[in-house]
């Protein structure tokens, strides 16, 4: 029964996507895997070495790599290696920037990192499959709502600098997680449609999904850590 289900899944996948789109998605997800690995290396550099620590320089470096990537034209794949290098540089420094959060999580419970990564992977794969097998363009209508929500979250974050509200902070985290999950649906279908319209820039497309993946991962880290801390407080009070 399991083999029949797998075969049906593969056949459905093959029938839904054209060969160029399937190859493009393979390239996108290969880049995403490399980016995720680079982010893990970056986090390890902060945690276990003194080579580079999270701070102003790493943040500026990530921004520079980001703008180098988006400003360097694809040029039909001629600059691919350079652009992949920019992507991995951005991903590595993004991982370095997550170092302080990872340090805090390790102090609470190191296993949270593994749990959050597995949960993020499950969420990401599930929403990606949903986007691929949904009706064509169904989730593209989320774009306006998601970007509006993202702008609202930025305003809430600025406001909370003044108010320091725990409630507002929690709303930001959970709404942010909801928005990032929505962006996985939106970006996946957008990538498919962009390829159908002729765009072969899988490096830039993988950047979109990397940002989504990291967004989900960071928020799950925070949520799981808060729950662990609350449980410890309850045990301590008892």
PDB file of C-alpha atoms in Angstrom:
ATOM      1  CA  UNK A   1       0.000   0.000   0.000  1.00  0.00           C
ATOM      2  CA  UNK A   2       2.820   2.407   0.865  1.00  0.00           C
ATOM      3  CA  UNK A   3       4.574   1.803  -2.476  1.00  0.00           C
ATOM      4  CA  UNK A   4       1.291   2.403  -4.341  1.00  0.00           C
ATOM      5  CA  UNK A   5       0.803   5.690  -2.522  1.00  0.00           C
ATOM      6  CA  UNK A   6       4.373   6.798  -3.323  1.00  0.00           C
ATOM      7  CA  UNK A   7       3.943   5.865  -6.988  1.00  0.00           C
ATOM      8  CA  UNK A   8       0.663   7.804  -7.173  1.00  0.00           C
ATOM      9  CA  UNK A   9       2.351  10.799  -5.559  1.00  0.00           C
ATOM     10  CA  UNK A  10       5.248  10.710  -8.041  1.00  0.00           C
ATOM     11  CA  UNK A  11       2.901  10.306 -11.016  1.00  0.00           C
ATOM     12  CA  UNK A  12       0.761  13.202  -9.813  1.00  0.00           C
ATOM     13  CA  UNK A  13       3.886  15.346  -9.389  1.00  0.00           C
ATOM     14  CA  UNK A  14       5.106  14.466 -12.893  1.00  0.00           C
ATOM     15  CA  UNK A  15       1.728  15.202 -14.457  1.00  0.00           C
ATOM     16  CA  UNK A  16       1.229  18.539 -12.716  1.00  0.00           C
ATOM     17  CA  UNK A  17       4.583  20.156 -13.540  1.00  0.00           C
ATOM     18  CA  UNK A  18       6.319  20.522 -16.874  1.00  0.00           C
ATOM     19  CA  UNK A  19       9.888  19.112 -17.151  1.00  0.00           C
ATOM     20  CA  UNK A  20      11.551  22.582 -17.206  1.00  0.00           C
ATOM     21  CA  UNK A  21       9.638  23.577 -14.066  1.00  0.00           C
ATOM     22  CA  UNK A  22      10.552  20.339 -12.293  1.00  0.00           C
ATOM     23  CA  UNK A  23      14.242  20.833 -13.110  1.00  0.00           C
ATOM     24  CA  UNK A  24      14.041  24.434 -11.959  1.00  0.00           C
ATOM     25  CA  UNK A  25      12.538  23.396  -8.621  1.00  0.00           C
ATOM     26  CA  UNK A  26      15.307  20.813  -8.167  1.00  0.00           C
ATOM     27  CA  UNK A  27      17.876  23.595  -8.630  1.00  0.00           C
ATOM     28  CA  UNK A  28      15.982  25.885  -6.254  1.00  0.00           C
ATOM     29  CA  UNK A  29      15.779  23.289  -3.502  1.00  0.00           C
ATOM     30  CA  UNK A  30      19.421  22.292  -3.992  1.00  0.00           C
ATOM     31  CA  UNK A  31      20.403  25.934  -3.432  1.00  0.00           C
ATOM     32  CA  UNK A  32      18.065  26.101  -0.448  1.00  0.00           C
ATOM     33  CA  UNK A  33      19.730  23.044   1.087  1.00  0.00           C
ATOM     34  CA  UNK A  34      23.184  24.616   0.625  1.00  0.00           C
ATOM     35  CA  UNK A  35      21.957  27.888   2.118  1.00  0.00           C
ATOM     36  CA  UNK A  36      20.490  26.140   5.151  1.00  0.00           C
ATOM     37  CA  UNK A  37      23.757  24.266   5.676  1.00  0.00           C
ATOM     38  CA  UNK A  38      25.694  27.547   5.353  1.00  0.00           C
ATOM     39  CA  UNK A  39      23.432  29.149   7.973  1.00  0.00           C
ATOM     40  CA  UNK A  40      24.163  26.207  10.289  1.00  0.00           C
ATOM     41  CA  UNK A  41      27.878  26.758   9.751  1.00  0.00           C
ATOM     42  CA  UNK A  42      27.429  30.443  10.512  1.00  0.00           C
ATOM     43  CA  UNK A  43      25.615  29.692  13.755  1.00  0.00           C
ATOM     44  CA  UNK A  44      28.386  27.258  14.728  1.00  0.00           C
ATOM     45  CA  UNK A  45      31.045  29.896  13.999  1.00  0.00           C
ATOM     46  CA  UNK A  46      29.391  32.223  16.510  1.00  0.00           C
ATOM     47  CA  UNK A  47      28.859  29.513  19.130  1.00  0.00           C
ATOM     48  CA  UNK A  48      32.121  27.594  18.987  1.00  0.00           C
ATOM     49  CA  UNK A  49      34.802  29.939  17.605  1.00  0.00           C
ATOM     50  CA  UNK A  50      36.049  33.484  17.951  1.00  0.00           C
ATOM     51  CA  UNK A  51      36.377  33.994  14.209  1.00  0.00           C
ATOM     52  CA  UNK A  52      33.178  36.020  13.873  1.00  0.00           C
ATOM     53  CA  UNK A  53      30.505  36.999  16.355  1.00  0.00           C
ATOM     54  CA  UNK A  54      26.994  38.318  15.806  1.00  0.00           C
ATOM     55  CA  UNK A  55      26.928  42.091  15.822  1.00  0.00           C
ATOM     56  CA  UNK A  56      27.089  45.182  13.670  1.00  0.00           C
ATOM     57  CA  UNK A  57      29.732  43.884  11.250  1.00  0.00           C
ATOM     58  CA  UNK A  58      27.996  40.562  10.595  1.00  0.00           C
ATOM     59  CA  UNK A  59      24.686  42.384  10.081  1.00  0.00           C
ATOM     60  CA  UNK A  60      26.216  44.841   7.609  1.00  0.00           C
ATOM     61  CA  UNK A  61      27.978  41.956   5.857  1.00  0.00           C
ATOM     62  CA  UNK A  62      24.700  40.087   5.407  1.00  0.00           C
ATOM     63  CA  UNK A  63      23.065  43.212   3.950  1.00  0.00           C
ATOM     64  CA  UNK A  64      25.979  43.701   1.540  1.00  0.00           C
ATOM     65  CA  UNK A  65      25.791  40.092   0.307  1.00  0.00           C
ATOM     66  CA  UNK A  66      22.017  40.424  -0.076  1.00  0.00           C
ATOM     67  CA  UNK A  67      22.272  43.538  -2.234  1.00  0.00           C
ATOM     68  CA  UNK A  68      25.165  42.094  -4.239  1.00  0.00           C
ATOM     69  CA  UNK A  69      22.982  39.091  -5.039  1.00  0.00           C
ATOM     70  CA  UNK A  70      19.870  40.994  -6.062  1.00  0.00           C
ATOM     71  CA  UNK A  71      21.846  43.617  -8.001  1.00  0.00           C
ATOM     72  CA  UNK A  72      23.937  41.116  -9.992  1.00  0.00           C
ATOM     73  CA  UNK A  73      21.993  40.049 -13.093  1.00  0.00           C
ATOM     74  CA  UNK A  74      21.488  36.374 -13.817  1.00  0.00           C
ATOM     75  CA  UNK A  75      22.698  36.888 -17.419  1.00  0.00           C
ATOM     76  CA  UNK A  76      21.451  33.462 -18.528  1.00  0.00           C
ATOM     77  CA  UNK A  77      23.496  31.640 -15.910  1.00  0.00           C
ATOM     78  CA  UNK A  78      26.884  33.221 -16.765  1.00  0.00           C
ATOM     79  CA  UNK A  79      27.289  34.718 -13.300  1.00  0.00           C
ATOM     80  CA  UNK A  80      25.765  31.749 -11.491  1.00  0.00           C
ATOM     81  CA  UNK A  81      28.804  30.775  -9.413  1.00  0.00           C
ATOM     82  CA  UNK A  82      29.350  34.337  -8.255  1.00  0.00           C
ATOM     83  CA  UNK A  83      25.678  34.698  -7.305  1.00  0.00           C
ATOM     84  CA  UNK A  84      25.659  31.347  -5.483  1.00  0.00           C
ATOM     85  CA  UNK A  85      28.672  32.649  -3.539  1.00  0.00           C
ATOM     86  CA  UNK A  86      26.747  35.783  -2.582  1.00  0.00           C
ATOM     87  CA  UNK A  87      23.799  33.636  -1.510  1.00  0.00           C
ATOM     88  CA  UNK A  88      25.983  31.412   0.671  1.00  0.00           C
ATOM     89  CA  UNK A  89      27.707  34.474   2.133  1.00  0.00           C
ATOM     90  CA  UNK A  90      24.340  35.960   3.046  1.00  0.00           C
ATOM     91  CA  UNK A  91      23.159  32.640   4.506  1.00  0.00           C
ATOM     92  CA  UNK A  92      26.348  32.180   6.553  1.00  0.00           C
ATOM     93  CA  UNK A  93      26.153  35.661   8.075  1.00  0.00           C
ATOM     94  CA  UNK A  94      22.437  35.164   8.713  1.00  0.00           C
ATOM     95  CA  UNK A  95      23.402  32.095  10.727  1.00  0.00           C
ATOM     96  CA  UNK A  96      26.024  34.115  12.598  1.00  0.00           C
ATOM     97  CA  UNK A  97      23.361  36.705  13.387  1.00  0.00           C
ATOM     98  CA  UNK A  98      21.208  34.015  14.983  1.00  0.00           C
ATOM     99  CA  UNK A  99      24.045  33.167  17.386  1.00  0.00           C
ATOM    100  CA  UNK A 100      22.733  35.086  20.446  1.00  0.00           C
ATOM    101  CA  UNK A 101      19.293  33.475  20.077  1.00  0.00           C
ATOM    102  CA  UNK A 102      20.889  30.033  19.801  1.00  0.00           C
ATOM    103  CA  UNK A 103      22.999  30.731  22.906  1.00  0.00           C
ATOM    104  CA  UNK A 104      19.875  31.576  24.882  1.00  0.00           C
ATOM    105  CA  UNK A 105      18.055  28.470  23.639  1.00  0.00           C
ATOM    106  CA  UNK A 106      21.007  26.251  24.586  1.00  0.00           C
ATOM    107  CA  UNK A 107      20.942  27.639  28.125  1.00  0.00           C
ATOM    108  CA  UNK A 108      17.246  26.743  28.426  1.00  0.00           C
ATOM    109  CA  UNK A 109      17.308  23.370  26.636  1.00  0.00           C
ATOM    110  CA  UNK A 110      19.645  22.481  23.733  1.00  0.00           C
ATOM    111  CA  UNK A 111      17.199  19.903  22.341  1.00  0.00           C
ATOM    112  CA  UNK A 112      14.850  22.754  21.399  1.00  0.00           C
ATOM    113  CA  UNK A 113      17.116  23.553  18.436  1.00  0.00           C
ATOM    114  CA  UNK A 114      16.700  20.067  16.964  1.00  0.00           C
ATOM    115  CA  UNK A 115      12.958  20.058  17.684  1.00  0.00           C
ATOM    116  CA  UNK A 116      12.513  23.461  16.044  1.00  0.00           C
ATOM    117  CA  UNK A 117      14.548  22.443  12.989  1.00  0.00           C
ATOM    118  CA  UNK A 118      12.557  19.238  12.494  1.00  0.00           C
ATOM    119  CA  UNK A 119       9.267  21.093  12.993  1.00  0.00           C
ATOM    120  CA  UNK A 120      10.359  23.797  10.542  1.00  0.00           C
ATOM    121  CA  UNK A 121      11.311  21.168   7.956  1.00  0.00           C
ATOM    122  CA  UNK A 122       7.950  19.415   8.348  1.00  0.00           C
ATOM    123  CA  UNK A 123       6.032  22.703   8.066  1.00  0.00           C
ATOM    124  CA  UNK A 124       8.084  23.837   5.086  1.00  0.00           C
ATOM    125  CA  UNK A 125       7.767  20.558   3.178  1.00  0.00           C
ATOM    126  CA  UNK A 126       4.037  20.304   3.938  1.00  0.00           C
ATOM    127  CA  UNK A 127       3.258  23.836   2.758  1.00  0.00           C
ATOM    128  CA  UNK A 128       5.504  23.437  -0.299  1.00  0.00           C
ATOM    129  CA  UNK A 129       3.681  20.255  -1.342  1.00  0.00           C
ATOM    130  CA  UNK A 130       0.362  22.003  -0.742  1.00  0.00           C
ATOM    131  CA  UNK A 131       1.446  24.873  -3.009  1.00  0.00           C
ATOM    132  CA  UNK A 132       2.681  22.547  -5.757  1.00  0.00           C
ATOM    133  CA  UNK A 133      -0.454  20.394  -5.835  1.00  0.00           C
ATOM    134  CA  UNK A 134      -2.995  23.199  -5.353  1.00  0.00           C
ATOM    135  CA  UNK A 135      -4.874  24.791  -8.211  1.00  0.00           C
ATOM    136  CA  UNK A 136      -2.596  26.925 -10.367  1.00  0.00           C
ATOM    137  CA  UNK A 137      -2.165  30.407  -8.924  1.00  0.00           C
ATOM    138  CA  UNK A 138      -4.485  29.732  -5.991  1.00  0.00           C
ATOM    139  CA  UNK A 139      -2.098  31.065  -3.348  1.00  0.00           C
ATOM    140  CA  UNK A 140      -0.792  34.026  -5.339  1.00  0.00           C
ATOM    141  CA  UNK A 141      -3.806  35.989  -4.121  1.00  0.00           C
ATOM    142  CA  UNK A 142      -2.265  35.870  -0.642  1.00  0.00           C
ATOM    143  CA  UNK A 143       0.481  38.266  -1.727  1.00  0.00           C
ATOM    144  CA  UNK A 144      -1.258  41.531  -0.872  1.00  0.00           C
ATOM    145  CA  UNK A 145      -2.524  40.248   2.480  1.00  0.00           C
ATOM    146  CA  UNK A 146       0.865  38.822   3.464  1.00  0.00           C
ATOM    147  CA  UNK A 147       2.822  41.966   2.615  1.00  0.00           C
ATOM    148  CA  UNK A 148       0.272  44.077   4.479  1.00  0.00           C
ATOM    149  CA  UNK A 149       0.616  41.776   7.482  1.00  0.00           C
ATOM    150  CA  UNK A 150       4.409  42.023   7.236  1.00  0.00           C
ATOM    151  CA  UNK A 151       4.263  45.820   7.256  1.00  0.00           C
ATOM    152  CA  UNK A 152       1.888  45.701  10.231  1.00  0.00           C
ATOM    153  CA  UNK A 153       4.317  43.465  12.111  1.00  0.00           C
ATOM    154  CA  UNK A 154       7.142  45.924  11.449  1.00  0.00           C
ATOM    155  CA  UNK A 155       5.043  48.774  12.840  1.00  0.00           C
ATOM    156  CA  UNK A 156       4.118  46.667  15.868  1.00  0.00           C
ATOM    157  CA  UNK A 157       7.795  45.916  16.440  1.00  0.00           C
ATOM    158  CA  UNK A 158       8.678  49.611  16.374  1.00  0.00           C
ATOM    159  CA  UNK A 159       5.774  50.433  18.689  1.00  0.00           C
ATOM    160  CA  UNK A 160       6.805  47.732  21.123  1.00  0.00           C
ATOM    161  CA  UNK A 161      10.223  49.333  21.501  1.00  0.00           C
ATOM    162  CA  UNK A 162       8.362  52.123  23.314  1.00  0.00           C
ATOM    163  CA  UNK A 163       5.755  50.063  25.162  1.00  0.00           C
ATOM    164  CA  UNK A 164       7.708  46.881  25.972  1.00  0.00           C
ATOM    165  CA  UNK A 165       4.488  44.858  26.052  1.00  0.00           C
ATOM    166  CA  UNK A 166       4.775  41.088  26.491  1.00  0.00           C
ATOM    167  CA  UNK A 167       1.337  40.636  24.922  1.00  0.00           C
ATOM    168  CA  UNK A 168       2.334  42.641  21.840  1.00  0.00           C
ATOM    169  CA  UNK A 169       5.558  40.631  21.601  1.00  0.00           C
ATOM    170  CA  UNK A 170       3.669  37.339  21.642  1.00  0.00           C
ATOM    171  CA  UNK A 171       1.222  38.616  19.015  1.00  0.00           C
ATOM    172  CA  UNK A 172       4.192  39.550  16.817  1.00  0.00           C
ATOM    173  CA  UNK A 173       5.745  36.094  17.147  1.00  0.00           C
ATOM    174  CA  UNK A 174       2.600  34.098  16.393  1.00  0.00           C
ATOM    175  CA  UNK A 175       1.398  36.398  13.605  1.00  0.00           C
ATOM    176  CA  UNK A 176       4.919  36.343  12.192  1.00  0.00           C
ATOM    177  CA  UNK A 177       4.900  32.539  12.170  1.00  0.00           C
ATOM    178  CA  UNK A 178       1.528  32.581  10.414  1.00  0.00           C
ATOM    179  CA  UNK A 179       2.851  35.060   7.838  1.00  0.00           C
ATOM    180  CA  UNK A 180       6.010  33.037   7.138  1.00  0.00           C
ATOM    181  CA  UNK A 181       3.949  29.884   6.558  1.00  0.00           C
ATOM    182  CA  UNK A 182       1.795  31.874   4.157  1.00  0.00           C
ATOM    183  CA  UNK A 183       4.887  33.085   2.323  1.00  0.00           C
ATOM    184  CA  UNK A 184       5.997  29.470   1.767  1.00  0.00           C
ATOM    185  CA  UNK A 185       2.727  28.902  -0.112  1.00  0.00           C
ATOM    186  CA  UNK A 186       2.940  32.196  -1.970  1.00  0.00           C
ATOM    187  CA  UNK A 187       6.633  32.049  -2.888  1.00  0.00           C
ATOM    188  CA  UNK A 188       6.470  28.425  -4.046  1.00  0.00           C
ATOM    189  CA  UNK A 189       3.654  29.133  -6.471  1.00  0.00           C
ATOM    190  CA  UNK A 190       5.285  32.426  -7.522  1.00  0.00           C
ATOM    191  CA  UNK A 191       8.515  30.574  -8.357  1.00  0.00           C
ATOM    192  CA  UNK A 192       6.612  28.046 -10.469  1.00  0.00           C
ATOM    193  CA  UNK A 193       4.791  30.795 -12.378  1.00  0.00           C
ATOM    194  CA  UNK A 194       7.979  32.837 -12.860  1.00  0.00           C
ATOM    195  CA  UNK A 195       9.664  29.800 -14.426  1.00  0.00           C
ATOM    196  CA  UNK A 196       6.687  29.254 -16.710  1.00  0.00           C
ATOM    197  CA  UNK A 197       7.084  32.862 -17.835  1.00  0.00           C
ATOM    198  CA  UNK A 198      10.749  32.256 -18.668  1.00  0.00           C
ATOM    199  CA  UNK A 199      12.690  33.165 -15.505  1.00  0.00           C
ATOM    200  CA  UNK A 200      15.507  30.673 -14.833  1.00  0.00           C
ATOM    201  CA  UNK A 201      17.037  32.538 -11.876  1.00  0.00           C
ATOM    202  CA  UNK A 202      16.930  29.684  -9.362  1.00  0.00           C
ATOM    203  CA  UNK A 203      19.474  31.433  -7.106  1.00  0.00           C
ATOM    204  CA  UNK A 204      17.194  34.406  -6.430  1.00  0.00           C
ATOM    205  CA  UNK A 205      14.210  32.095  -6.108  1.00  0.00           C
ATOM    206  CA  UNK A 206      15.993  29.988  -3.488  1.00  0.00           C
ATOM    207  CA  UNK A 207      16.753  33.194  -1.569  1.00  0.00           C
ATOM    208  CA  UNK A 208      13.003  33.782  -1.160  1.00  0.00           C
ATOM    209  CA  UNK A 209      12.471  30.296   0.267  1.00  0.00           C
ATOM    210  CA  UNK A 210      15.553  30.566   2.506  1.00  0.00           C
ATOM    211  CA  UNK A 211      14.162  33.728   4.095  1.00  0.00           C
ATOM    212  CA  UNK A 212      10.856  31.901   4.647  1.00  0.00           C
ATOM    213  CA  UNK A 213      12.590  28.889   6.188  1.00  0.00           C
ATOM    214  CA  UNK A 214      14.690  30.987   8.568  1.00  0.00           C
ATOM    215  CA  UNK A 215      11.629  33.062   9.485  1.00  0.00           C
ATOM    216  CA  UNK A 216       9.685  29.955  10.520  1.00  0.00           C
ATOM    217  CA  UNK A 217      12.705  28.462  12.334  1.00  0.00           C
ATOM    218  CA  UNK A 218      13.449  31.566  14.418  1.00  0.00           C
ATOM    219  CA  UNK A 219       9.858  31.952  15.530  1.00  0.00           C
ATOM    220  CA  UNK A 220       9.519  28.290  16.449  1.00  0.00           C
ATOM    221  CA  UNK A 221      12.739  28.577  18.467  1.00  0.00           C
ATOM    222  CA  UNK A 222      11.289  31.498  20.400  1.00  0.00           C
ATOM    223  CA  UNK A 223       7.883  29.871  20.943  1.00  0.00           C
ATOM    224  CA  UNK A 224       9.322  26.536  22.105  1.00  0.00           C
ATOM    225  CA  UNK A 225      11.838  28.264  24.382  1.00  0.00           C
ATOM    226  CA  UNK A 226       9.115  30.380  25.985  1.00  0.00           C
ATOM    227  CA  UNK A 227       7.022  27.281  26.625  1.00  0.00           C
ATOM    228  CA  UNK A 228       9.992  25.481  28.178  1.00  0.00           C
ATOM    229  CA  UNK A 229      10.689  28.450  30.442  1.00  0.00           C
ATOM    230  CA  UNK A 230       7.020  28.646  31.486  1.00  0.00           C
ATOM    231  CA  UNK A 231       7.038  24.927  32.368  1.00  0.00           C
ATOM    232  CA  UNK A 232      10.167  25.368  34.480  1.00  0.00           C
ATOM    233  CA  UNK A 233       8.581  28.315  36.313  1.00  0.00           C
ATOM    234  CA  UNK A 234       5.462  26.270  37.067  1.00  0.00           C
ATOM    235  CA  UNK A 235       7.567  23.386  38.407  1.00  0.00           C
ATOM    236  CA  UNK A 236       9.595  25.827  40.498  1.00  0.00           C
ATOM    237  CA  UNK A 237       6.443  27.358  42.001  1.00  0.00           C
ATOM    238  CA  UNK A 238       5.111  23.904  42.871  1.00  0.00           C
TER     239      UNK A 238
END
